[in-house]
GROMACS .gro file of C-alpha atoms in nm:
model
  378
    1MET     CA    1   0.665   1.521  -0.231
    2LEU     CA    2   0.300   1.621  -0.188
    3TYR     CA    3   0.307   1.477   0.164
    4TRP     CA    4   0.612   1.689   0.244
    5LEU     CA    5   0.461   2.004   0.087
    6LEU     CA    6   0.096   1.982   0.189
    7TYR     CA    7   0.136   1.833   0.536
    8GLN     CA    8   0.485   1.891   0.668
    9LYS     CA    9   0.520   2.245   0.529
   10LEU     CA   10   0.174   2.393   0.476
   11PHE     CA   11  -0.028   2.222   0.750
   12PRO     CA   12   0.068   2.482   1.016
   13TYR     CA   13  -0.087   2.751   0.794
   14PHE     CA   14  -0.380   2.557   0.645
   15ARG     CA   15  -0.536   2.330   0.908
   16LEU     CA   16  -0.746   2.159   0.643
   17PHE     CA   17  -0.430   1.992   0.514
   18ARG     CA   18  -0.414   1.771   0.823
   19ILE     CA   19  -0.606   1.516   0.619
   20PHE     CA   20  -0.280   1.439   0.439
   21ARG     CA   21  -0.133   1.292   0.756
   22TYR     CA   22  -0.375   0.999   0.743
   23LEU     CA   23  -0.229   0.687   0.586
   24THR     CA   24  -0.560   0.557   0.453
   25PHE     CA   25  -0.626   0.884   0.269
   26ARG     CA   26  -0.282   0.889   0.108
   27THR     CA   27  -0.305   0.519   0.016
   28VAL     CA   28  -0.634   0.573  -0.166
   29PHE     CA   29  -0.500   0.877  -0.349
   30ALA     CA   30  -0.180   0.695  -0.442
   31SER     CA   31  -0.389   0.415  -0.591
   32LEU     CA   32  -0.608   0.659  -0.784
   33THR     CA   33  -0.304   0.854  -0.903
   34ALA     CA   34  -0.141   0.535  -1.028
   35LEU     CA   35  -0.460   0.433  -1.206
   36LEU     CA   36  -0.493   0.772  -1.377
   37ILE     CA   37  -0.128   0.772  -1.484
   38GLY     CA   38  -0.169   0.426  -1.635
   39LEU     CA   39  -0.488   0.516  -1.820
   40LEU     CA   40  -0.368   0.855  -1.944
   41ILE     CA   41  -0.016   0.775  -2.064
   42GLY     CA   42  -0.092   0.416  -2.165
   43PRO     CA   43  -0.188   0.502  -2.527
   44TYR     CA   44   0.124   0.717  -2.564
   45VAL     CA   45   0.354   0.443  -2.434
   46ILE     CA   46   0.190   0.177  -2.654
   47GLU     CA   47   0.223   0.400  -2.961
   48ARG     CA   48   0.591   0.469  -2.888
   49LEU     CA   49   0.655   0.095  -2.849
   50ARG     CA   50   0.492   0.035  -3.187
   51GLU     CA   51   0.702   0.308  -3.348
   52PHE     CA   52   1.020   0.153  -3.215
   53GLN     CA   53   0.896  -0.187  -3.333
   54ILE     CA   54   0.926  -0.336  -2.986
   55GLY     CA   55   0.706  -0.640  -3.043
   56GLN     CA   56   0.674  -0.971  -2.862
   57TYR     CA   57   0.842  -1.278  -3.010
   58ILE     CA   58   0.645  -1.594  -2.939
   59ARG     CA   59   0.840  -1.915  -2.873
   60GLU     CA   60   0.777  -2.178  -3.141
   61GLU     CA   61   0.729  -2.460  -2.886
   62GLY     CA   62   0.442  -2.274  -2.719
   63PRO     CA   63   0.072  -2.324  -2.798
   64GLN     CA   64   0.003  -2.254  -3.164
   65SER     CA   65  -0.289  -2.028  -3.072
   66HIS     CA   66  -0.035  -1.780  -2.934
   67GLN     CA   67   0.144  -1.728  -3.264
   68LYS     CA   68  -0.112  -1.466  -3.365
   69LYS     CA   69   0.010  -1.252  -3.074
   70SER     CA   70   0.350  -1.212  -3.233
   71GLY     CA   71   0.432  -0.845  -3.286
   72THR     CA   72   0.211  -0.715  -3.004
   73PRO     CA   73   0.403  -0.433  -2.828
   74THR     CA   74   0.595  -0.556  -2.526
   75MET     CA   75   0.801  -0.385  -2.253
   76GLY     CA   76   0.475  -0.234  -2.123
   77GLY     CA   77   0.623  -0.288  -1.779
   78VAL     CA   78   0.780   0.054  -1.821
   79LEU     CA   79   0.427   0.193  -1.785
   80ILE     CA   80   0.373  -0.015  -1.470
   81CYS     CA   81   0.695   0.107  -1.309
   82ILE     CA   82   0.614   0.470  -1.381
   83SER     CA   83   0.261   0.427  -1.248
   84ILE     CA   84   0.391   0.275  -0.923
   85LEU     CA   85   0.692   0.491  -0.849
   86VAL     CA   86   0.552   0.837  -0.928
   87PRO     CA   87   0.251   0.812  -0.690
   88THR     CA   88   0.477   0.663  -0.423
   89LEU     CA   89   0.709   0.963  -0.454
   90LEU     CA   90   0.412   1.200  -0.440
   91TRP     CA   91   0.216   1.056  -0.148
   92SER     CA   92   0.459   0.875   0.084
   93ASP     CA   93   0.689   1.001   0.356
   94LEU     CA   94   1.024   0.995   0.177
   95SER     CA   95   1.215   1.003   0.504
   96ASN     CA   96   1.103   0.644   0.560
   97PRO     CA   97   1.391   0.406   0.470
   98PHE     CA   98   1.160   0.116   0.382
   99VAL     CA   99   0.997   0.321   0.108
  100TRP     CA  100   1.334   0.367  -0.061
  101VAL     CA  101   1.430   0.002  -0.017
  102VAL     CA  102   1.113  -0.115  -0.193
  103MET     CA  103   1.127   0.149  -0.468
  104LEU     CA  104   1.494   0.082  -0.547
  105SER     CA  105   1.430  -0.292  -0.546
  106THR     CA  106   1.148  -0.243  -0.796
  107LEU     CA  107   1.375  -0.032  -1.016
  108ALA     CA  108   1.657  -0.286  -0.994
  109PHE     CA  109   1.441  -0.581  -1.096
  110GLY     CA  110   1.272  -0.370  -1.361
  111GLY     CA  111   1.616  -0.283  -1.496
  112ILE     CA  112   1.706  -0.652  -1.520
  113GLY     CA  113   1.384  -0.717  -1.707
  114PHE     CA  114   1.447  -0.419  -1.935
  115ALA     CA  115   1.790  -0.557  -2.028
  116ASP     CA  116   1.635  -0.897  -2.100
  117ASP     CA  117   1.359  -0.749  -2.317
  118TYR     CA  118   1.599  -0.518  -2.497
  119ILE     CA  119   1.824  -0.808  -2.599
  120LYS     CA  120   1.519  -0.996  -2.731
  121VAL     CA  121   1.414  -0.697  -2.939
  122VAL     CA  122   1.762  -0.631  -3.077
  123HIS     CA  123   1.820  -0.994  -3.175
  124ARG     CA  124   1.456  -1.043  -3.278
  125ARG     CA  125   1.417  -1.371  -3.090
  126ASN     CA  126   1.258  -1.496  -2.770
  127LEU     CA  127   1.592  -1.533  -2.590
  128GLY     CA  128   1.730  -1.246  -2.385
  129LEU     CA  129   1.973  -1.271  -2.096
  130THR     CA  130   2.107  -1.618  -2.028
  131PRO     CA  131   1.939  -1.789  -1.729
  132ARG     CA  132   2.263  -1.772  -1.531
  133ALA     CA  133   2.314  -1.403  -1.601
  134LYS     CA  134   1.955  -1.319  -1.513
  135LEU     CA  135   1.968  -1.519  -1.189
  136ALA     CA  136   2.303  -1.365  -1.094
  137LEU     CA  137   2.162  -1.013  -1.139
  138GLN     CA  138   1.851  -1.104  -0.940
  139MET     CA  139   2.064  -1.242  -0.659
  140LEU     CA  140   2.275  -0.926  -0.661
  141ALA     CA  141   1.966  -0.704  -0.640
  142SER     CA  142   1.800  -0.910  -0.366
  143GLY     CA  143   2.129  -0.936  -0.177
  144SER     CA  144   2.147  -0.556  -0.178
  145VAL     CA  145   1.799  -0.548  -0.025
  146ALA     CA  146   1.914  -0.785   0.249
  147ILE     CA  147   2.216  -0.568   0.329
  148ALA     CA  148   2.000  -0.254   0.340
  149LEU     CA  149   1.761  -0.425   0.583
  150LEU     CA  150   2.054  -0.529   0.803
  151VAL     CA  151   2.167  -0.166   0.817
  152ILE     CA  152   1.817  -0.058   0.916
  153ALA     CA  153   1.810  -0.337   1.178
  154GLN     CA  154   2.123  -0.190   1.336
  155HIS     CA  155   1.915   0.122   1.414
  156GLY     CA  156   1.642  -0.085   1.579
  157ASN     CA  157   1.379  -0.036   1.308
  158PHE     CA  158   1.378  -0.390   1.169
  159SER     CA  159   1.394  -0.740   1.313
  160THR     CA  160   1.573  -1.032   1.150
  161ARG     CA  161   1.351  -1.284   1.326
  162LEU     CA  162   1.132  -1.501   1.107
  163LEU     CA  163   0.757  -1.508   1.172
  164PHE     CA  164   0.582  -1.840   1.110
  165PRO     CA  165   0.213  -1.856   1.012
  166PHE     CA  166   0.000  -2.029   1.277
  167PHE     CA  167   0.289  -2.034   1.530
  168LYS     CA  168   0.291  -1.701   1.713
  169ARG     CA  169   0.571  -1.789   1.957
  170PHE     CA  170   0.806  -1.959   1.712
  171ARG     CA  171   1.031  -1.680   1.583
  172PRO     CA  172   1.376  -1.811   1.492
  173GLU     CA  173   1.657  -1.558   1.457
  174LEU     CA  174   1.812  -1.555   1.109
  175VAL     CA  175   2.126  -1.381   1.232
  176TRP     CA  176   2.359  -1.612   1.425
  177GLN     CA  177   2.446  -1.394   1.721
  178TRP     CA  178   2.701  -1.644   1.855
  179MET     CA  179   2.898  -1.624   1.531
  180GLY     CA  180   2.949  -1.252   1.586
  181HIS     CA  181   3.201  -1.329   1.861
  182VAL     CA  182   3.423  -1.547   1.643
  183PRO     CA  183   3.735  -1.355   1.533
  184HIS     CA  184   3.746  -1.271   1.160
  185MET     CA  185   3.426  -1.470   1.103
  186HIS     CA  186   3.164  -1.232   1.240
  187TRP     CA  187   3.032  -1.156   0.891
  188LEU     CA  188   2.908  -1.517   0.867
  189ALA     CA  189   2.651  -1.433   1.133
  190TYR     CA  190   2.447  -1.247   0.870
  191LEU     CA  191   2.477  -1.513   0.600
  192PRO     CA  192   2.153  -1.706   0.680
  193PHE     CA  193   1.946  -1.387   0.664
  194VAL     CA  194   2.108  -1.266   0.342
  195VAL     CA  195   2.068  -1.603   0.169
  196PHE     CA  196   1.706  -1.635   0.283
  197VAL     CA  197   1.614  -1.288   0.153
  198MET     CA  198   1.793  -1.354  -0.177
  199LEU     CA  199   1.601  -1.678  -0.231
  200VAL     CA  200   1.262  -1.530  -0.137
  201ILE     CA  201   1.283  -1.220  -0.356
  202SER     CA  202   1.446  -1.391  -0.654
  203PHE     CA  203   1.193  -1.676  -0.645
  204SER     CA  204   0.906  -1.427  -0.621
  205SER     CA  205   1.038  -1.233  -0.920
  206ASN     CA  206   1.077  -1.544  -1.135
  207ALA     CA  207   0.737  -1.678  -1.028
  208VAL     CA  208   0.557  -1.370  -1.159
  209ASN     CA  209   0.769  -1.385  -1.475
  210LEU     CA  210   0.659  -1.744  -1.541
  211THR     CA  211   0.293  -1.654  -1.483
  212ASP     CA  212   0.303  -1.385  -1.750
  213GLY     CA  213   0.193  -1.602  -2.041
  214LEU     CA  214  -0.171  -1.513  -2.103
  215ASP     CA  215  -0.342  -1.178  -2.159
  216GLY     CA  216  -0.413  -1.023  -1.820
  217LEU     CA  217  -0.324  -1.335  -1.618
  218ALA     CA  218  -0.019  -1.209  -1.428
  219ILE     CA  219  -0.140  -0.852  -1.385
  220GLY     CA  220  -0.481  -0.967  -1.256
  221CYS     CA  221  -0.316  -1.190  -0.998
  222THR     CA  222  -0.087  -0.900  -0.908
  223ILE     CA  223  -0.387  -0.680  -0.829
  224ILE     CA  224  -0.510  -0.938  -0.580
  225ALA     CA  225  -0.167  -1.002  -0.425
  226ALA     CA  226  -0.095  -0.629  -0.396
  227GLY     CA  227  -0.435  -0.575  -0.236
  228ALA     CA  228  -0.353  -0.836   0.028
  229LEU     CA  229  -0.014  -0.675   0.088
  230THR     CA  230  -0.182  -0.336   0.130
  231VAL     CA  231  -0.387  -0.479   0.417
  232LEU     CA  232  -0.085  -0.654   0.569
  233THR     CA  233   0.138  -0.346   0.560
  234TYR     CA  234  -0.134  -0.135   0.719
  235VAL     CA  235  -0.211  -0.370   1.008
  236SER     CA  236   0.159  -0.440   1.072
  237GLY     CA  237   0.217  -0.076   1.155
  238HIS     CA  238  -0.113  -0.007   1.332
  239VAL     CA  239  -0.086  -0.017   1.711
  240VAL     CA  240  -0.435  -0.158   1.768
  241PHE     CA  241  -0.453  -0.409   1.483
  242SER     CA  242  -0.098  -0.540   1.530
  243ASP     CA  243  -0.166  -0.596   1.900
  244TYR     CA  244  -0.501  -0.765   1.833
  245LEU     CA  245  -0.353  -0.992   1.566
  246GLU     CA  246  -0.041  -1.052   1.778
  247LEU     CA  247   0.190  -0.931   1.503
  248GLN     CA  248   0.528  -0.776   1.557
  249ARG     CA  249   0.446  -0.405   1.537
  250MET     CA  250   0.671  -0.213   1.299
  251PRO     CA  251   0.546   0.148   1.280
  252LEU     CA  252   0.761   0.244   0.982
  253VAL     CA  253   0.639  -0.034   0.751
  254SER     CA  254   0.283   0.102   0.748
  255GLU     CA  255   0.407   0.364   0.501
  256LEU     CA  256   0.448   0.081   0.250
  257ALA     CA  257   0.067   0.064   0.228
  258ILE     CA  258   0.102   0.362  -0.005
  259PHE     CA  259   0.343   0.172  -0.229
  260CYS     CA  260   0.116  -0.133  -0.232
  261GLY     CA  261  -0.187   0.085  -0.302
  262ALA     CA  262   0.000   0.240  -0.595
  263MET     CA  263   0.082  -0.112  -0.717
  264VAL     CA  264  -0.290  -0.197  -0.712
  265GLY     CA  265  -0.383   0.116  -0.906
  266ALA     CA  266  -0.098   0.075  -1.156
  267SER     CA  267  -0.194  -0.288  -1.216
  268ILE     CA  268  -0.560  -0.199  -1.277
  269GLY     CA  269  -0.451   0.073  -1.519
  270PHE     CA  270  -0.229  -0.169  -1.706
  271LEU     CA  271  -0.500  -0.435  -1.713
  272TRP     CA  272  -0.714  -0.188  -1.911
  273TYR     CA  273  -0.472  -0.237  -2.204
  274ASN     CA  274  -0.352  -0.589  -2.122
  275ALA     CA  275  -0.697  -0.753  -2.100
  276HIS     CA  276  -0.770  -1.014  -2.365
  277PRO     CA  277  -0.701  -0.948  -2.648
  278ALA     CA  278  -0.399  -0.758  -2.519
  279GLU     CA  279  -0.288  -0.432  -2.677
  280VAL     CA  280   0.045  -0.451  -2.493
  281PHE     CA  281   0.244  -0.704  -2.292
  282MET     CA  282   0.430  -0.618  -1.973
  283GLY     CA  283   0.741  -0.809  -2.078
  284ASP     CA  284   1.014  -0.905  -1.837
  285VAL     CA  285   1.057  -0.543  -1.730
  286GLY     CA  286   0.709  -0.557  -1.578
  287SER     CA  287   0.696  -0.913  -1.447
  288LEU     CA  288   1.038  -0.901  -1.282
  289ALA     CA  289   0.969  -0.558  -1.131
  290LEU     CA  290   0.632  -0.666  -0.990
  291GLY     CA  291   0.770  -0.994  -0.858
  292GLY     CA  292   1.064  -0.818  -0.700
  293ALA     CA  293   0.832  -0.562  -0.541
  294ILE     CA  294   0.599  -0.828  -0.400
  295GLY     CA  295   0.887  -1.030  -0.258
  296THR     CA  296   1.058  -0.725  -0.109
  297VAL     CA  297   0.743  -0.597   0.061
  298ALA     CA  298   0.677  -0.943   0.205
  299VAL     CA  299   1.031  -0.958   0.346
  300VAL     CA  300   1.012  -0.609   0.494
  301ILE     CA  301   0.682  -0.672   0.675
  302LYS     CA  302   0.803  -1.014   0.794
  303GLN     CA  303   0.537  -1.206   0.602
  304GLU     CA  304   0.762  -1.382   0.353
  305LEU     CA  305   0.631  -1.723   0.463
  306LEU     CA  306   0.282  -1.611   0.365
  307LEU     CA  307   0.392  -1.566   0.002
  308PRO     CA  308   0.257  -1.912  -0.096
  309PHE     CA  309  -0.085  -1.773   0.003
  310ILE     CA  310  -0.042  -1.410  -0.104
  311GLY     CA  311   0.088  -1.511  -0.445
  312GLY     CA  312  -0.051  -1.862  -0.456
  313VAL     CA  313  -0.101  -1.872  -0.833
  314PHE     CA  314   0.252  -1.742  -0.892
  315ILE     CA  315   0.391  -2.018  -0.670
  316LEU     CA  316   0.187  -2.286  -0.847
  317GLU     CA  317   0.314  -2.168  -1.184
  318ALA     CA  318   0.677  -2.171  -1.068
  319VAL     CA  319   0.646  -2.510  -0.897
  320SER     CA  320   0.484  -2.658  -1.210
  321VAL     CA  321   0.790  -2.559  -1.413
  322MET     CA  322   1.027  -2.704  -1.151
  323LEU     CA  323   0.833  -3.032  -1.143
  324GLN     CA  324   0.817  -3.050  -1.522
  325VAL     CA  325   1.190  -2.993  -1.565
  326GLY     CA  326   1.275  -3.232  -1.282
  327SER     CA  327   1.051  -3.504  -1.421
  328TYR     CA  328   1.191  -3.461  -1.772
  329LYS     CA  329   1.550  -3.495  -1.654
  330LEU     CA  330   1.503  -3.767  -1.393
  331ARG     CA  331   1.243  -3.981  -1.572
  332ASN     CA  332   1.399  -4.002  -1.918
  333GLY     CA  333   1.190  -3.737  -2.088
  334LYS     CA  334   0.858  -3.811  -1.916
  335ARG     CA  335   0.645  -3.505  -1.839
  336ILE     CA  336   0.392  -3.443  -1.564
  337PHE     CA  337   0.200  -3.171  -1.749
  338LYS     CA  338   0.119  -3.134  -2.116
  339MET     CA  339   0.315  -2.809  -2.102
  340ALA     CA  340   0.454  -2.584  -1.833
  341PRO     CA  341   0.391  -2.332  -1.683
  342LEU     CA  342   0.061  -2.461  -1.554
  343HIS     CA  343  -0.166  -2.226  -1.750
  344HIS     CA  344  -0.045  -2.381  -2.078
  345HIS     CA  345  -0.138  -2.727  -1.946
  346PHE     CA  346  -0.501  -2.620  -1.909
  347GLU     CA  347  -0.497  -2.455  -2.250
  348LEU     CA  348  -0.390  -2.784  -2.407
  349LEU     CA  349  -0.666  -2.959  -2.213
  350GLY     CA  350  -0.911  -2.751  -2.417
  351TRP     CA  351  -0.983  -2.460  -2.184
  352SER     CA  352  -1.020  -2.127  -2.363
  353GLU     CA  353  -0.769  -1.856  -2.275
  354SER     CA  354  -1.033  -1.638  -2.111
  355LYS     CA  355  -1.153  -1.931  -1.897
  356VAL     CA  356  -0.801  -2.010  -1.777
  357ILE     CA  357  -0.747  -1.644  -1.687
  358ALA     CA  358  -1.076  -1.606  -1.499
  359ARG     CA  359  -1.032  -1.928  -1.302
  360PHE     CA  360  -0.674  -1.845  -1.208
  361TRP     CA  361  -0.793  -1.503  -1.085
  362ILE     CA  362  -1.053  -1.678  -0.869
  363LEU     CA  363  -0.784  -1.908  -0.735
  364ALA     CA  364  -0.560  -1.608  -0.660
  365LEU     CA  365  -0.842  -1.444  -0.465
  366ILE     CA  366  -0.897  -1.759  -0.260
  367PHE     CA  367  -0.527  -1.776  -0.177
  368ALA     CA  368  -0.519  -1.409  -0.076
  369LEU     CA  369  -0.818  -1.453   0.154
  370LEU     CA  370  -0.647  -1.754   0.312
  371ALA     CA  371  -0.339  -1.539   0.372
  372LEU     CA  372  -0.545  -1.278   0.555
  373THR     CA  373  -0.727  -1.538   0.765
  374THR     CA  374  -0.396  -1.679   0.892
  375LEU     CA  375  -0.323  -1.353   1.072
  376LYS     CA  376  -0.555  -1.441   1.359
  377LEU     CA  377  -0.491  -1.813   1.347
  378ARG     CA  378  -0.172  -1.797   1.552
   0.00000   0.00000   0.00000
């Protein structure tokens, strides 16, 4: 809105407003706006959550040290969503279709998380939506993203080719062009792309959700992942950097740097209240929204295969749960870890909560730096 008003409308009359055309300037201001929104309305949101008695219910099988956190206000992800979406609306070019795809995806996954949290609060237990219902809704939301991207691809603004890290010339097409000529079966040509996008975004959303188990752990890792995505979105749309790094240049996706910058600012603002000992938890509304946003941005900028680096800690947490469940079922109740997700395993090894958090942040930073170094190693 401010971009439209200050640059597109008022720039011809006030030449000083040309500064609002620069992406770096708007990204910084979006980040600062998100941070200020989080800091300023955070106390109000936390107080309202307390008044409505929206407190966290701690699972009994979890570490006993977490039982004292019971009753801490949850659903703080509402604050995160507001802090991300409002600055994006203010500072981005709203005629850009990718901006709307990412914002609506964030809202959709946040809505799923809100429903899950709401059911927990109403029933006063740590069980919300059933796993099948939650996964079905996530697949529906991510499938909608895939369809939207296919529509954009029809206008030549998006490619359905997959970019592989380290292999600059290996770019398989996820749409089976040959299938498009088969009578009554042409829709199957898009199936590989749709399924791939659904799996990437849904897995990303659940990975962040599983990481959200310690004060500040998930949101701290989100700051780092969103920072890496801010760089990636910027260079993907920059004519010089994309050519130097031999990336597929997509001019429109650079506008997503503003969204990613807002995600960084919103996450820092939320960390102010979520740092140990937490005054508020993000709940599923926050973790699912952030995970959905990260996965969607990665898909849009064609860096979905870099997600194991961009969100390395999130992936480790998700994989630890998969391994634990698989081992328990296939090995007659034998476990690999003392408890999953992985951060609980280290807690039970005797690490303090603050040490686990700090070390996982360091690990997240290492993964993010590895993701950025792969851009030239092609």
